[in-house]
Amino acid sequence: MTTALITGSTAGIGAAFARRLAADGHDLVLVARDTKRLREQATELHDRHGIEAEVLTADLAADAGIEAVTARLGDRRRPVDLLVNNAGFANKGRYLEVSLADELRMLKVHCEAVLRLTSAATEAMRDRGRGGVVNVASVAAFVPRGTYGASKAWVVQFTQGVARDLGGSGVRLMALCPGFVRTEFHERAGMGTDNIPGWMWLDADKVVATALHDLARGRTLSIPDPRYKALMGAAKLVPRGMLGGLSSRTGRKYGPQ
């Protein structure tokens, strides 16, 4: 069996990765802030699929949390074969309506934690000549849309750059860029979702299935739905200034209420 470590594993896309990987026979290291939910998740996955599920409580907005996960990733006696950097959140409000402390906390989770965890994982993977990393970003990475979009754009550029640098090493890296997915994400951010059209919603399990398929094919970027692929393709044809205006109006229409 191989082992996968998933951050933000107790809900949404992270939980979908845990379900799918457990069903495929992978042992898991489940990382989140809520110990009770982690233990419940680990027990359920172990009982259902017969895999080993390790619990690691960590807040990736704090150095101590990041260090705990990097230490686990660097443990050569218990190698991690797949890292899924899924932990993340959004702040409700436009730029300057959100406190600087909250903006920096987001960057800590979305950028610094992803950098440090990816580095710890890929160093060990490169030495073994195999492994994979999925960094969960967003289609928001491709439109000018504040700190959240900027942080996800960094994830995409970082991941694809590292994938090139590690080419031929046996280590695969991929940025996963879904659109709206039915998870706890928007609820936790205090964002209303009633005004988001039904066709824009994606299923987390289908997102994960596509992501793992794309990773196996060696892709460094996965946009897991034809509708969003078409939207992102169209966005490339729109002048940058116009795209910024469209993104702002769309954000007011389909974003926080």
Tab-separated table of N, CA and C in Angstrom, residues 158-247:
chain	number	residue	atom	x	y	z
A	158	PHE	N	3.525	28.376	-9.071
A	158	PHE	CA	4.506	27.634	-8.279
A	158	PHE	C	4.496	26.161	-8.647
A	159	THR	N	3.323	25.568	-8.699
A	159	THR	CA	3.215	24.134	-8.960
A	159	THR	C	3.749	23.772	-10.334
A	160	GLN	N	3.352	24.542	-11.346
A	160	GLN	CA	3.816	24.221	-12.698
A	160	GLN	C	5.317	24.464	-12.845
A	161	GLY	N	5.835	25.473	-12.149
A	161	GLY	CA	7.272	25.718	-12.199
A	161	GLY	C	8.065	24.593	-11.556
A	162	VAL	N	7.601	24.138	-10.392
A	162	VAL	CA	8.285	23.032	-9.712
A	162	VAL	C	8.182	21.754	-10.530
A	163	ALA	N	7.027	21.543	-11.167
A	163	ALA	CA	6.858	20.352	-12.008
A	163	ALA	C	7.918	20.322	-13.115
A	164	ARG	N	8.203	21.476	-13.689
A	164	ARG	CA	9.252	21.537	-14.720
A	164	ARG	C	10.630	21.274	-14.119
A	165	ASP	N	10.892	21.889	-12.957
A	165	ASP	CA	12.207	21.727	-12.322
A	165	ASP	C	12.476	20.284	-11.936
A	166	LEU	N	11.415	19.552	-11.580
A	166	LEU	CA	11.579	18.159	-11.144
A	166	LEU	C	11.277	17.163	-12.256
A	167	GLY	N	11.169	17.641	-13.473
A	167	GLY	CA	10.916	16.755	-14.602
A	167	GLY	C	11.970	15.664	-14.708
A	168	GLY	N	11.523	14.429	-14.890
A	168	GLY	CA	12.435	13.307	-15.004
A	168	GLY	C	12.839	12.695	-13.682
A	169	SER	N	12.362	13.275	-12.573
A	169	SER	CA	12.738	12.768	-11.248
A	169	SER	C	11.817	11.660	-10.756
A	170	GLY	N	10.694	11.468	-11.447
A	170	GLY	CA	9.695	10.521	-10.980
A	170	GLY	C	8.638	11.145	-10.095
A	171	VAL	N	8.769	12.454	-9.818
A	171	VAL	CA	7.807	13.161	-8.968
A	171	VAL	C	6.899	14.003	-9.854
A	172	ARG	N	5.594	13.814	-9.695
A	172	ARG	CA	4.618	14.564	-10.473
A	172	ARG	C	3.955	15.619	-9.597
A	173	LEU	N	3.735	16.788	-10.168
A	173	LEU	CA	3.016	17.851	-9.468
A	173	LEU	C	1.917	18.386	-10.364
A	174	MET	N	0.790	18.721	-9.753
A	174	MET	CA	-0.345	19.233	-10.522
A	174	MET	C	-1.140	20.229	-9.683
A	175	ALA	N	-1.537	21.312	-10.312
A	175	ALA	CA	-2.445	22.274	-9.695
A	175	ALA	C	-3.872	21.932	-10.126
A	176	LEU	N	-4.745	21.789	-9.152
A	176	LEU	CA	-6.150	21.474	-9.403
A	176	LEU	C	-6.962	22.746	-9.267
A	177	CYS	N	-7.698	23.103	-10.332
A	177	CYS	CA	-8.414	24.368	-10.363
A	177	CYS	C	-9.907	24.158	-10.612
A	178	PRO	N	-10.672	23.825	-9.576
A	178	PRO	CA	-12.115	23.682	-9.751
A	178	PRO	C	-12.825	25.030	-9.708
A	179	GLY	N	-14.093	25.008	-10.083
A	179	GLY	CA	-14.944	26.175	-9.914
A	179	GLY	C	-15.719	26.040	-8.613
A	180	PHE	N	-17.007	26.406	-8.630
A	180	PHE	CA	-17.834	26.271	-7.436
A	180	PHE	C	-18.090	24.788	-7.149
A	181	VAL	N	-17.767	24.368	-5.930
A	181	VAL	CA	-17.971	22.981	-5.513
A	181	VAL	C	-18.832	22.990	-4.257
A	182	ARG	N	-19.776	22.073	-4.190
A	182	ARG	CA	-20.672	22.022	-3.028
A	182	ARG	C	-19.926	21.456	-1.819
A	183	THR	N	-19.438	22.366	-0.975
A	183	THR	CA	-18.684	22.014	0.225
A	183	THR	C	-19.078	22.987	1.333
A	184	GLU	N	-18.344	22.954	2.450
A	184	GLU	CA	-18.567	23.893	3.550
A	184	GLU	C	-17.833	25.215	3.325
A	185	PHE	N	-17.125	25.315	2.219
A	185	PHE	CA	-16.227	26.449	1.986
A	185	PHE	C	-16.942	27.798	2.116
A	186	HIS	N	-18.046	27.959	1.380
A	186	HIS	CA	-18.724	29.247	1.372
A	186	HIS	C	-19.424	29.534	2.699
A	187	GLU	N	-19.957	28.492	3.313
A	187	GLU	CA	-20.620	28.664	4.603
A	187	GLU	C	-19.643	29.159	5.656
A	188	ARG	N	-18.459	28.576	5.683
A	188	ARG	CA	-17.449	28.980	6.657
A	188	ARG	C	-17.025	30.431	6.456
A	189	ALA	N	-17.033	30.888	5.214
A	189	ALA	CA	-16.643	32.265	4.914
A	189	ALA	C	-17.801	33.246	5.091
A	190	GLY	N	-18.992	32.726	5.417
A	190	GLY	CA	-20.147	33.590	5.562
A	190	GLY	C	-20.662	34.120	4.248
A	191	MET	N	-20.468	33.349	3.182
A	191	MET	CA	-20.862	33.778	1.843
A	191	MET	C	-22.175	33.111	1.439
A	192	GLY	N	-23.074	33.907	0.930
A	192	GLY	CA	-24.317	33.360	0.408
A	192	GLY	C	-24.092	32.695	-0.931
A	193	THR	N	-24.858	31.629	-1.207
A	193	THR	CA	-24.685	30.900	-2.467
A	193	THR	C	-25.996	30.761	-3.235
A	194	ASP	N	-27.068	31.336	-2.719
A	194	ASP	CA	-28.370	31.173	-3.373
A	194	ASP	C	-28.402	31.780	-4.767
A	195	ASN	N	-27.520	32.778	-5.000
A	195	ASN	CA	-27.546	33.468	-6.290
A	195	ASN	C	-26.611	32.842	-7.323
A	196	ILE	N	-25.981	31.702	-6.995
A	196	ILE	CA	-25.086	31.040	-7.938
A	196	ILE	C	-25.895	30.058	-8.781
A	197	PRO	N	-25.879	30.184	-10.108
A	197	PRO	CA	-26.672	29.288	-10.964
A	197	PRO	C	-26.322	27.823	-10.753
A	198	GLY	N	-27.310	26.969	-10.873
A	198	GLY	CA	-27.101	25.546	-10.652
A	198	GLY	C	-26.046	24.940	-11.550
A	199	TRP	N	-25.941	25.422	-12.800
A	199	TRP	CA	-25.003	24.817	-13.742
A	199	TRP	C	-23.548	25.060	-13.363
A	200	MET	N	-23.298	26.038	-12.469
A	200	MET	CA	-21.924	26.362	-12.096
A	200	MET	C	-21.382	25.462	-10.981
A	201	TRP	N	-22.262	24.676	-10.356
A	201	TRP	CA	-21.829	23.834	-9.239
A	201	TRP	C	-21.239	22.518	-9.730
A	202	LEU	N	-20.161	22.084	-9.063
A	202	LEU	CA	-19.505	20.822	-9.362
A	202	LEU	C	-19.627	19.883	-8.164
A	203	ASP	N	-19.560	18.587	-8.442
A	203	ASP	CA	-19.598	17.571	-7.411
A	203	ASP	C	-18.172	17.238	-6.978
A	204	ALA	N	-17.915	17.245	-5.671
A	204	ALA	CA	-16.558	17.055	-5.162
A	204	ALA	C	-15.966	15.714	-5.567
A	205	ASP	N	-16.770	14.654	-5.535
A	205	ASP	CA	-16.253	13.334	-5.896
A	205	ASP	C	-15.851	13.267	-7.364
A	206	LYS	N	-16.611	13.931	-8.228
A	206	LYS	CA	-16.255	13.961	-9.645
A	206	LYS	C	-15.008	14.810	-9.886
A	207	VAL	N	-14.875	15.891	-9.128
A	207	VAL	CA	-13.672	16.720	-9.222
A	207	VAL	C	-12.437	15.894	-8.891
A	208	VAL	N	-12.522	15.117	-7.824
A	208	VAL	CA	-11.389	14.299	-7.402
A	208	VAL	C	-11.083	13.212	-8.431
A	209	ALA	N	-12.102	12.574	-8.961
A	209	ALA	CA	-11.880	11.536	-9.963
A	209	ALA	C	-11.133	12.093	-11.171
A	210	THR	N	-11.547	13.267	-11.632
A	210	THR	CA	-10.872	13.897	-12.763
A	210	THR	C	-9.450	14.282	-12.404
A	211	ALA	N	-9.266	14.804	-11.194
A	211	ALA	CA	-7.933	15.227	-10.762
A	211	ALA	C	-6.959	14.056	-10.747
A	212	LEU	N	-7.363	12.940	-10.182
A	212	LEU	CA	-6.471	11.780	-10.115
A	212	LEU	C	-6.182	11.219	-11.504
A	213	HIS	N	-7.180	11.284	-12.383
A	213	HIS	CA	-6.971	10.848	-13.774
A	213	HIS	C	-5.952	11.746	-14.459
A	214	ASP	N	-6.080	13.057	-14.260
A	214	ASP	CA	-5.154	13.997	-14.888
A	214	ASP	C	-3.744	13.856	-14.317
A	215	LEU	N	-3.638	13.622	-13.002
A	215	LEU	CA	-2.328	13.428	-12.395
A	215	LEU	C	-1.649	12.196	-12.976
A	216	ALA	N	-2.408	11.124	-13.139
A	216	ALA	CA	-1.849	9.890	-13.694
A	216	ALA	C	-1.369	10.082	-15.131
A	217	ARG	N	-1.996	11.015	-15.833
A	217	ARG	CA	-1.598	11.291	-17.223
A	217	ARG	C	-0.436	12.263	-17.309
A	218	GLY	N	0.027	12.751	-16.171
A	218	GLY	CA	1.175	13.636	-16.159
A	218	GLY	C	0.858	15.097	-16.395
A	219	ARG	N	-0.401	15.481	-16.266
A	219	ARG	CA	-0.762	16.879	-16.457
A	219	ARG	C	-0.331	17.719	-15.248
A	220	THR	N	0.044	18.960	-15.497
A	220	THR	CA	0.434	19.847	-14.403
A	220	THR	C	-0.680	20.815	-14.028
A	221	LEU	N	-1.761	20.809	-14.795
A	221	LEU	CA	-2.905	21.661	-14.502
A	221	LEU	C	-4.180	20.878	-14.803
A	222	SER	N	-5.123	20.911	-13.880
A	222	SER	CA	-6.396	20.225	-14.070
A	222	SER	C	-7.534	21.189	-13.790
A	223	ILE	N	-8.358	21.437	-14.822
A	223	ILE	CA	-9.614	22.180	-14.659
A	223	ILE	C	-10.710	21.145	-14.875
A	224	PRO	N	-11.318	20.639	-13.794
A	224	PRO	CA	-12.074	19.389	-13.891
A	224	PRO	C	-13.523	19.508	-14.336
A	225	ASP	N	-13.766	20.209	-15.415
A	225	ASP	CA	-15.118	20.245	-15.962
A	225	ASP	C	-15.095	20.976	-17.296
A	226	PRO	N	-15.748	20.436	-18.327
A	226	PRO	CA	-15.749	21.095	-19.638
A	226	PRO	C	-16.315	22.510	-19.614
A	227	ARG	N	-17.295	22.750	-18.740
A	227	ARG	CA	-17.887	24.088	-18.672
A	227	ARG	C	-16.858	25.115	-18.226
A	228	TYR	N	-16.108	24.782	-17.198
A	228	TYR	CA	-15.103	25.724	-16.710
A	228	TYR	C	-13.905	25.816	-17.652
A	229	LYS	N	-13.576	24.728	-18.324
A	229	LYS	CA	-12.518	24.800	-19.333
A	229	LYS	C	-12.904	25.790	-20.430
A	230	ALA	N	-14.166	25.751	-20.836
A	230	ALA	CA	-14.641	26.674	-21.863
A	230	ALA	C	-14.609	28.111	-21.357
A	231	LEU	N	-15.030	28.321	-20.117
A	231	LEU	CA	-15.023	29.664	-19.543
A	231	LEU	C	-13.602	30.221	-19.446
A	232	MET	N	-12.662	29.381	-19.008
A	232	MET	CA	-11.280	29.845	-18.880
A	232	MET	C	-10.647	30.082	-20.246
A	233	GLY	N	-11.032	29.263	-21.230
A	233	GLY	CA	-10.545	29.496	-22.589
A	233	GLY	C	-11.044	30.817	-23.135
A	234	ALA	N	-12.318	31.124	-22.876
A	234	ALA	CA	-12.885	32.393	-23.325
A	234	ALA	C	-12.228	33.571	-22.612
A	235	ALA	N	-11.889	33.369	-21.328
A	235	ALA	CA	-11.280	34.453	-20.555
A	235	ALA	C	-9.942	34.887	-21.145
A	236	LYS	N	-9.219	33.949	-21.779
A	236	LYS	CA	-7.933	34.294	-22.381
A	236	LYS	C	-8.088	35.256	-23.559
A	237	LEU	N	-9.283	35.279	-24.156
A	237	LEU	CA	-9.513	36.123	-25.325
A	237	LEU	C	-9.975	37.525	-24.957
A	238	VAL	N	-10.330	37.720	-23.683
A	238	VAL	CA	-10.842	39.016	-23.241
A	238	VAL	C	-9.676	39.894	-22.790
A	239	PRO	N	-9.613	41.165	-23.223
A	239	PRO	CA	-8.550	42.057	-22.761
A	239	PRO	C	-8.502	42.120	-21.234
A	240	ARG	N	-7.299	42.238	-20.681
A	240	ARG	CA	-7.103	42.156	-19.232
A	240	ARG	C	-7.936	43.188	-18.471
A	241	GLY	N	-7.976	44.416	-18.978
A	241	GLY	CA	-8.747	45.448	-18.289
A	241	GLY	C	-10.230	45.125	-18.261
A	242	MET	N	-10.748	44.663	-19.387
A	242	MET	CA	-12.158	44.293	-19.442
A	242	MET	C	-12.439	43.112	-18.523
A	243	LEU	N	-11.486	42.144	-18.493
A	243	LEU	CA	-11.663	40.966	-17.656
A	243	LEU	C	-11.751	41.360	-16.185
A	244	GLY	N	-10.952	42.369	-15.793
A	244	GLY	CA	-11.010	42.825	-14.411
A	244	GLY	C	-12.375	43.381	-14.061
A	245	GLY	N	-12.961	44.140	-14.971
A	245	GLY	CA	-14.295	44.679	-14.734
A	245	GLY	C	-15.342	43.590	-14.672
A	246	LEU	N	-15.266	42.635	-15.597
A	246	LEU	CA	-16.211	41.515	-15.591
A	246	LEU	C	-16.088	40.696	-14.318
A	247	SER	N	-14.840	40.467	-13.885
A	247	SER	CA	-14.613	39.689	-12.678
A	247	SER	C	-15.193	40.385	-11.459
